Coordinates of C-alpha atoms and ligand atoms in Angstrom, one line a residue:
M654 CA 0.0 0.0 0.0
T655 CA 1.1 3.5 -0.7
R656 CA -0.1 6.4 1.4
W657 CA 0.7 10.1 1.6
R658 CA 0.1 13.3 3.6
Y659 CA -0.8 16.4 1.6
A660 CA -1.2 20.2 1.5
A661 CA -1.9 22.7 -1.2
A662 CA -2.0 26.4 -1.9
T663 CA -2.8 28.7 -4.7
D664 CA -2.5 32.5 -5.4
T665 CA -3.6 34.8 -8.2
G666 CA -0.2 36.5 -8.1
L667 CA 0.5 40.1 -8.5
V668 CA -0.2 40.7 -12.2
R669 CA -3.2 38.6 -13.2
E670 CA -6.7 39.7 -12.4
T671 CA -8.1 36.2 -12.0
N672 CA -6.8 32.8 -10.9
Q673 CA -7.2 30.4 -13.8
D674 CA -5.3 27.6 -12.0
A675 CA -7.3 24.8 -10.4
Y676 CA -6.2 22.0 -8.1
F677 CA -7.5 19.1 -6.1
V678 CA -5.8 16.9 -3.6
D679 CA -6.9 14.1 -1.2
D680 CA -5.4 10.9 0.1
A681 CA -5.4 9.3 -3.3
V682 CA -5.2 11.9 -6.0
A683 CA -3.3 15.2 -6.6
I684 CA -4.1 17.4 -9.6
V685 CA -3.0 20.8 -10.8
A686 CA -4.4 22.4 -14.0
D687 CA -3.3 25.8 -15.4
G688 CA -6.1 27.2 -17.6
M689 CA -5.6 29.6 -20.4
G690 CA -8.0 31.7 -22.4
G691 CA -9.7 35.1 -22.1
H692 CA -13.2 35.9 -20.7
A693 CA -12.7 33.5 -17.7
A694 CA -12.4 30.6 -20.2
G695 CA -9.2 29.4 -18.7
E696 CA -10.9 29.0 -15.3
V697 CA -13.6 26.9 -17.0
A698 CA -11.1 24.7 -18.8
S699 CA -9.0 24.0 -15.7
A700 CA -12.0 23.4 -13.4
M701 CA -13.7 21.1 -15.9
T702 CA -10.5 19.1 -16.3
V703 CA -9.8 18.7 -12.6
D704 CA -13.4 17.6 -12.0
K705 CA -13.4 15.2 -14.9
V706 CA -10.1 13.6 -14.0
Y707 CA -10.9 13.3 -10.3
N708 CA -14.3 11.6 -11.1
G709 CA -12.7 9.4 -13.7
F710 CA -10.1 8.3 -11.1
L711 CA -12.9 7.5 -8.6
Q712 CA -14.8 5.4 -11.1
R713 CA -11.7 3.5 -12.4
P714 CA -8.5 3.9 -10.4
T715 CA -6.3 2.4 -13.1
V716 CA -4.0 3.9 -15.8
E717 CA -6.7 3.2 -18.4
G718 CA -9.4 4.8 -16.3
V719 CA -7.5 8.0 -15.8
V720 CA -6.3 8.2 -19.4
R721 CA -9.9 7.8 -20.5
A722 CA -11.0 10.5 -18.1
I723 CA -8.3 12.9 -19.4
G724 CA -9.5 12.1 -23.0
A725 CA -13.1 12.9 -21.9
A726 CA -11.9 16.2 -20.3
N727 CA -10.3 17.1 -23.5
R728 CA -13.5 16.5 -25.5
D729 CA -15.5 18.4 -22.9
V730 CA -13.3 21.4 -23.1
L731 CA -13.3 21.4 -26.9
A732 CA -17.1 21.0 -27.0
N733 CA -17.6 23.7 -24.4
A734 CA -15.5 26.1 -26.5
K735 CA -17.7 25.3 -29.5
E736 CA -20.9 26.0 -27.6
H737 CA -19.5 29.3 -26.2
P738 CA -17.6 31.1 -29.0
E739 CA -16.2 33.7 -26.6
R740 CA -14.3 30.7 -25.0
Q741 CA -12.7 29.7 -28.3
G742 CA -9.1 28.8 -27.8
M743 CA -9.4 28.0 -24.1
G744 CA -7.3 25.1 -22.8
T745 CA -5.5 23.9 -19.8
T746 CA -2.4 22.0 -18.7
L747 CA -2.8 18.9 -16.4
I748 CA -0.3 17.4 -14.0
A749 CA -1.8 14.7 -11.8
V750 CA -0.6 11.8 -9.6
G751 CA -3.0 9.1 -8.6
L752 CA -2.5 6.1 -6.3
L753 CA -3.6 3.4 -8.7
D754 CA -4.6 -0.2 -8.1
E755 CA -2.0 -2.8 -8.9
P756 CA -2.5 -6.5 -9.2
G757 CA -2.1 -7.9 -5.7
G758 CA -4.1 -5.2 -4.0
H759 CA -1.3 -2.6 -3.8
T760 CA -1.5 1.0 -4.9
V761 CA 1.4 2.8 -6.6
P762 CA 1.7 6.5 -7.7
V763 CA 1.3 7.1 -11.4
L764 CA 2.0 10.5 -13.0
F765 CA -0.2 11.9 -15.8
H766 CA 1.0 15.0 -17.7
V767 CA 0.0 17.3 -20.5
G768 CA 1.5 20.9 -20.9
D769 CA 4.0 22.8 -18.9
S770 CA 2.9 22.4 -15.3
R771 CA 5.5 20.4 -13.5
A772 CA 6.0 17.5 -11.1
Y773 CA 9.2 17.3 -8.9
Q774 CA 10.3 14.6 -6.6
L775 CA 12.2 15.5 -3.4
R776 CA 14.5 13.1 -1.6
D777 CA 17.0 14.1 1.1
G778 CA 16.8 17.7 0.0
A779 CA 17.5 17.0 -3.7
L780 CA 15.1 17.9 -6.4
R781 CA 14.4 15.9 -9.5
Q782 CA 12.0 17.1 -12.3
L783 CA 9.8 14.2 -13.2
S784 CA 7.9 15.8 -16.1
E785 CA 9.1 17.3 -19.4
D786 CA 7.5 20.6 -20.4
H787 CA 5.4 20.4 -23.5
S788 CA 6.4 23.9 -24.6
V789 CA 8.2 25.0 -27.8
A790 CA 11.3 26.2 -25.9
E791 CA 11.7 23.1 -23.8
E792 CA 11.3 20.8 -26.7
W793 CA 14.0 22.8 -28.5
V794 CA 16.2 22.3 -25.5
R795 CA 15.6 18.5 -25.7
M796 CA 16.4 18.7 -29.4
G797 CA 19.6 20.7 -28.6
R798 CA 18.5 23.8 -30.4
L799 CA 18.5 25.9 -27.2
T800 CA 20.4 25.7 -24.0
P801 CA 18.3 25.5 -20.8
E802 CA 19.4 29.1 -20.0
E803 CA 18.3 30.3 -23.4
A804 CA 15.0 28.6 -22.9
L805 CA 14.3 30.5 -19.7
I806 CA 14.1 33.8 -21.6
H807 CA 13.0 32.5 -25.0
P808 CA 9.9 34.3 -26.4
R809 CA 8.2 30.9 -27.1
R810 CA 8.8 29.5 -23.6
H811 CA 5.1 29.8 -22.8
Q812 CA 3.9 28.4 -26.1
L813 CA 2.6 24.9 -25.4
T814 CA 3.0 22.1 -27.8
R815 CA 0.4 20.0 -26.0
A816 CA -2.7 21.1 -24.0
I817 CA -6.1 19.9 -23.1
G818 CA -8.8 21.5 -25.1
V819 CA -6.5 22.1 -28.1
D820 CA -5.3 18.7 -29.3
Q821 CA -7.3 15.9 -30.8
P822 CA -6.1 13.3 -30.4
L823 CA -4.3 14.1 -27.1
E824 CA -1.0 12.6 -26.2
I825 CA -0.5 12.0 -22.4
D826 CA 2.7 11.3 -20.7
V827 CA 2.2 8.4 -18.2
Q828 CA 4.8 7.4 -15.7
T829 CA 4.8 5.1 -12.7
L830 CA 6.8 6.5 -9.9
S831 CA 9.2 4.8 -7.6
V832 CA 9.0 6.4 -4.2
Q833 CA 10.3 5.8 -0.7
V834 CA 8.8 6.8 2.7
G835 CA 9.7 10.4 3.3
D836 CA 9.9 11.3 -0.4
R837 CA 7.8 14.4 -1.4
L838 CA 6.2 15.1 -4.7
L839 CA 5.5 18.7 -5.7
L840 CA 3.0 19.5 -8.5
C841 CA 2.9 23.1 -9.6
S842 CA 1.9 25.5 -12.3
D843 CA 4.5 27.4 -14.2
G844 CA 3.7 30.5 -12.1
L845 CA 5.9 28.8 -9.5
S846 CA 8.5 27.1 -11.6
N847 CA 9.1 30.2 -13.7
E848 CA 9.7 32.4 -10.6
L849 CA 11.9 30.2 -8.5
S850 CA 15.2 28.5 -9.3
P851 CA 15.4 24.7 -8.8
E852 CA 17.6 25.3 -5.8
D853 CA 15.0 27.6 -4.2
I854 CA 12.2 25.1 -4.9
A855 CA 14.3 22.2 -3.4
E856 CA 15.1 24.1 -0.3
I857 CA 11.6 25.4 0.5
A858 CA 9.7 22.3 -0.5
S859 CA 11.9 19.9 1.5
A860 CA 11.9 22.1 4.6
P861 CA 11.3 19.9 7.6
G862 CA 8.0 20.4 9.5
D863 CA 4.5 20.4 8.3
L864 CA 3.6 20.4 4.6
E865 CA 1.2 23.3 5.0
S866 CA 4.0 25.7 5.9
A867 CA 6.2 24.4 3.1
V868 CA 3.5 24.8 0.4
H869 CA 2.5 28.3 1.6
A870 CA 6.2 29.3 1.7
L871 CA 6.6 28.1 -1.9
V872 CA 3.6 30.2 -3.2
Q873 CA 4.8 33.2 -1.1
A874 CA 8.3 33.0 -2.5
A875 CA 7.0 32.9 -6.1
T876 CA 4.9 35.9 -5.4
Y877 CA 7.8 37.9 -3.9
A878 CA 9.9 36.9 -6.9
G879 CA 7.5 38.6 -9.2
G880 CA 4.1 36.9 -9.1
R881 CA 3.7 37.4 -12.8
D882 CA 1.3 34.4 -13.2
N883 CA -1.1 32.4 -11.1
I884 CA 0.8 30.2 -8.6
S885 CA -0.4 26.8 -7.5
A886 CA 1.4 24.1 -5.6
V887 CA 0.4 20.7 -4.2
L888 CA 2.8 18.9 -2.0
V889 CA 2.5 15.3 -0.8
E890 CA 4.8 13.3 1.4
F891 CA 4.8 9.5 1.4
V892 CA 4.2 7.8 4.8
E893 CA 4.0 4.4 3.3
A894 CA 5.4 3.3 0.0
H895 CA 5.2 0.3 -2.3
E896 CA 7.4 -0.4 -5.3
P897 CA 5.5 -0.8 -8.5
S898 CA 5.7 -4.2 -10.0
L899 CA 5.9 -2.7 -13.5
M900 CA 7.5 0.6 -14.4
V901 CA 5.6 2.4 -17.1
N902 CA 6.9 5.5 -18.8
Q903 CA 5.2 6.2 -22.1
V904 CA 3.0 8.4 -24.2
M905 CA -0.6 7.3 -24.2
L906 CA -3.6 8.3 -26.4
P907 CA -7.0 8.2 -24.8
P908 CA -9.4 5.8 -26.5
P909 CA -12.2 7.2 -28.6
P910 CA -15.4 7.9 -26.7
T911 CA -17.6 4.8 -26.2
P912 CA -20.7 5.4 -28.2
P913 CA -23.9 5.6 -26.0
R914 CA -25.1 2.0 -25.5
A915 CA -28.2 1.8 -27.6
E916 CA -29.8 -1.3 -26.2
P917 CA -29.1 -3.9 -23.6
V918 CA -27.8 -7.0 -25.4
A919 CA -29.6 -9.4 -23.1
S920 CA -33.1 -9.1 -24.5
P921 CA -33.6 -10.8 -27.8
L922 CA -36.3 -8.2 -28.6
S923 CA -33.7 -5.4 -28.4
K924 CA -32.0 -6.7 -31.6
R925 CA -35.0 -5.9 -33.6
R926 CA -35.7 -2.6 -32.1
P927 CA -33.2 -0.4 -34.0
K928 CA -34.8 -1.5 -37.3
R929 CA -38.2 -0.2 -36.1
R930 CA -36.9 3.3 -35.5
V931 CA -35.2 3.8 -38.7
F932 CA -37.0 5.4 -41.7
T933 CA -35.6 3.7 -44.9
W934 CA -36.6 4.1 -48.5
R935 CA -37.8 0.6 -48.3
N936 CA -40.2 1.4 -45.5
G937 CA -41.3 4.5 -47.3
A938 CA -42.0 2.6 -50.5
V939 CA -44.1 0.0 -48.6
L940 CA -46.1 2.8 -46.9
A941 CA -46.6 4.5 -50.3
I942 CA -47.8 1.3 -51.9
L943 CA -50.2 0.5 -49.0
G944 CA -51.5 4.1 -49.2
A945 CA -52.1 3.8 -53.0
L946 CA -53.9 0.4 -52.5
V947 CA -56.2 1.9 -49.9
W948 CA -56.8 5.0 -52.0
G949 CA -57.4 2.8 -55.1
F950 CA -59.9 0.6 -53.3
F951 CA -62.1 3.6 -52.3
A952 CA -61.7 5.2 -55.7
I953 CA -63.0 2.0 -57.4
M954 CA -65.8 1.7 -54.9
H955 CA -66.8 5.3 -55.5
W956 CA -66.7 4.8 -59.3
Y957 CA -68.7 1.6 -59.0
A958 CA -71.2 3.2 -56.7
Y959 CA -72.0 6.1 -59.0
S960 CA -71.5 4.5 -62.4
N961 CA -75.1 3.3 -62.5
F962 CA -78.4 5.1 -63.1
Y963 CA -81.9 3.7 -62.6
L964 CA -85.5 4.8 -62.8
A965 CA -87.7 4.8 -59.8
D966 CA -91.2 5.6 -58.7
N967 CA -91.2 8.7 -56.4
A968 CA -94.8 9.2 -55.3
G969 CA -96.2 8.4 -58.7
R970 CA -93.5 10.4 -60.6
V971 CA -90.8 8.7 -62.6
V972 CA -87.4 9.9 -61.3
I973 CA -83.8 9.0 -62.1
Y974 CA -81.3 8.0 -59.4
Q975 CA -77.5 7.9 -59.7
G976 CA -76.0 5.1 -57.7
Q977 CA -76.5 1.5 -56.9
P978 CA -80.1 0.9 -55.7
N979 CA -79.0 -0.4 -52.3
G980 CA -75.9 1.8 -52.0
V981 CA -72.3 0.7 -51.8
L982 CA -70.5 1.1 -48.5
W983 CA -71.5 4.6 -47.5
Y984 CA -72.1 5.8 -51.1
K985 CA -75.9 6.2 -51.2
P986 CA -77.8 6.8 -54.4
H987 CA -78.6 10.5 -55.3
L988 CA -81.8 11.7 -57.0
V989 CA -80.5 13.4 -60.1
H990 CA -83.5 14.0 -62.3
V991 CA -87.2 14.2 -62.0
T992 CA -88.8 13.3 -65.3
R993 CA -92.0 14.8 -66.8
F994 CA -93.6 11.3 -66.8
T995 CA -95.8 9.8 -64.1
M996 CA -96.1 6.1 -63.4
K997 CA -99.7 6.2 -64.8
E998 CA -98.3 7.2 -68.2
L999 CA -96.6 3.8 -68.5
R1000 CA -97.8 0.4 -69.5
G1001 CA -98.3 -2.0 -66.6
A1002 CA -95.4 -4.3 -67.4
D1003 CA -93.1 -1.3 -67.8
R1004 CA -94.2 0.0 -64.3
A1005 CA -93.0 -3.4 -63.0
A1006 CA -89.6 -3.0 -64.8
I1007 CA -89.2 0.4 -63.1
T1008 CA -89.9 -1.0 -59.7
A1009 CA -87.3 -3.6 -60.4
T1010 CA -84.8 -0.8 -60.8
V1011 CA -83.2 -1.7 -64.1
G1012 CA -79.8 -0.1 -64.4
E1013 CA -78.6 2.2 -67.2
P1014 CA -75.1 3.4 -67.8
S1015 CA -75.9 7.1 -68.0
L1016 CA -78.5 9.8 -67.3
R1017 CA -79.0 10.2 -71.0
A1018 CA -79.6 6.5 -71.5
S1019 CA -82.1 6.5 -68.6
L1020 CA -84.0 9.4 -70.2
Q1021 CA -84.1 7.7 -73.6
Y1022 CA -85.4 4.6 -71.9
I1023 CA -88.2 6.3 -70.1
T1024 CA -89.1 8.4 -73.2
Y1025 CA -89.3 5.1 -75.1
L1026 CA -91.5 3.5 -72.5
H1027 CA -93.8 6.5 -72.4
A1028 CA -94.0 6.4 -76.2
Q1029 CA -94.9 2.7 -76.0
W1030 CA -97.6 3.5 -73.6
Q1031 CA -99.0 6.2 -75.9
L1032 CA -99.1 3.8 -78.8
S1033 CA -100.9 1.3 -76.7
L1034 CA -103.7 3.8 -75.9
P1035 CA -107.1 3.1 -77.6
T1036 CA -107.4 6.7 -79.0
T1037 CA -104.9 8.6 -81.0
T1038 CA -105.3 11.8 -79.1
T1039 CA -102.0 13.2 -78.1
T1040 CA -101.6 13.6 -74.4
T1041 CA -100.3 16.9 -73.4
T1042 CA -97.9 16.6 -70.5
T1043 CA -97.7 19.7 -68.4
S1044 CA -95.2 18.4 -65.9
T1045 CA -92.2 20.5 -65.3
T1046 CA -88.8 19.0 -65.6
T1047 CA -86.4 19.5 -62.8
T1048 CA -82.9 18.5 -63.2
L1049 CA -80.9 18.3 -60.1
K1050 CA -77.2 18.7 -60.3
A1051 CA -75.7 15.3 -60.3
K1052 CA -73.5 14.9 -57.3
K1053 CA -70.3 13.2 -57.8
Ligands
MN1270 MN1 0.4 29.6 -15.8

């Protein structure tokens, strides 16, 4: 098991108006994030990142769990900047140490690092820098293009080559730490490391006594030295230490986000469900054909219902109906014409034919038929006197 004591301090410094650094420390995690970006955006980026990484650690205290959480923080900061255009370009550094589970039930300290905040290890008054700055000037020092002294005053010393909220994909330095009881770790923002020499840091951070005094002395010393940036420091001291079984020192990429789980796999029904949701051309075509069939059926029924005309006896008067005598579905026959003939002006057999509702294909055919029947009746009369019919003819507008 590995355990530590801890203390932390932060200060806005003497020049900056706001403190865009954020930190968190408890008995298992220590985090410092140095946010950047105007309109308070740097504070948003650093606070979001500290929160996300801490919660990721709580959920999965493993290297993979923390790397995944840092990847999620990176996506969150990028997404937040997209939602709030005034925060565009915001980002943050991250330096964090977590006591992570090892096989066998032990925990060991593992360092995670992006940007130019730093981690130092202190042992017997000596200081060792654990992290490499991801800044243009420091990378040039590593490449041999600049000396460390030149880097301290180089105009691009603050320009980061890696930061959360800027890079996608994000490269994270991951390092298991070998520590002994009594060792201290210092995590700090560049507001501390830029103001104090390594010798000053070593002396103040390893001062015997309580960690609180040491960490406040560090922040105060950086303020007196100029305080040109926000200053944050987290100091931990190991009271119990365990050697890692496997030393890791590598650059890791967070995995892509896991897509939201659509359905639980357990239920056999769930496999069919996604199909139901999706509108496809195939479904659309099936719907269109069904619609056409339904429409076609009613169109045919309508046509059939009103394609027929028949004569009928309406209180002694011969009238013409359009429609099927008994109706079709809800399409009832309409009275479309009242002829000038009465039932009495027809022969007896023809009256029976009318009652039997003989169908005709059109109004005109119906009129011709009744005119013919009437003529037949006239011819059958014993006298040749022409009957004058005075009936009026009413034509009703044929309803469709
Ligand atoms: Mn800073």
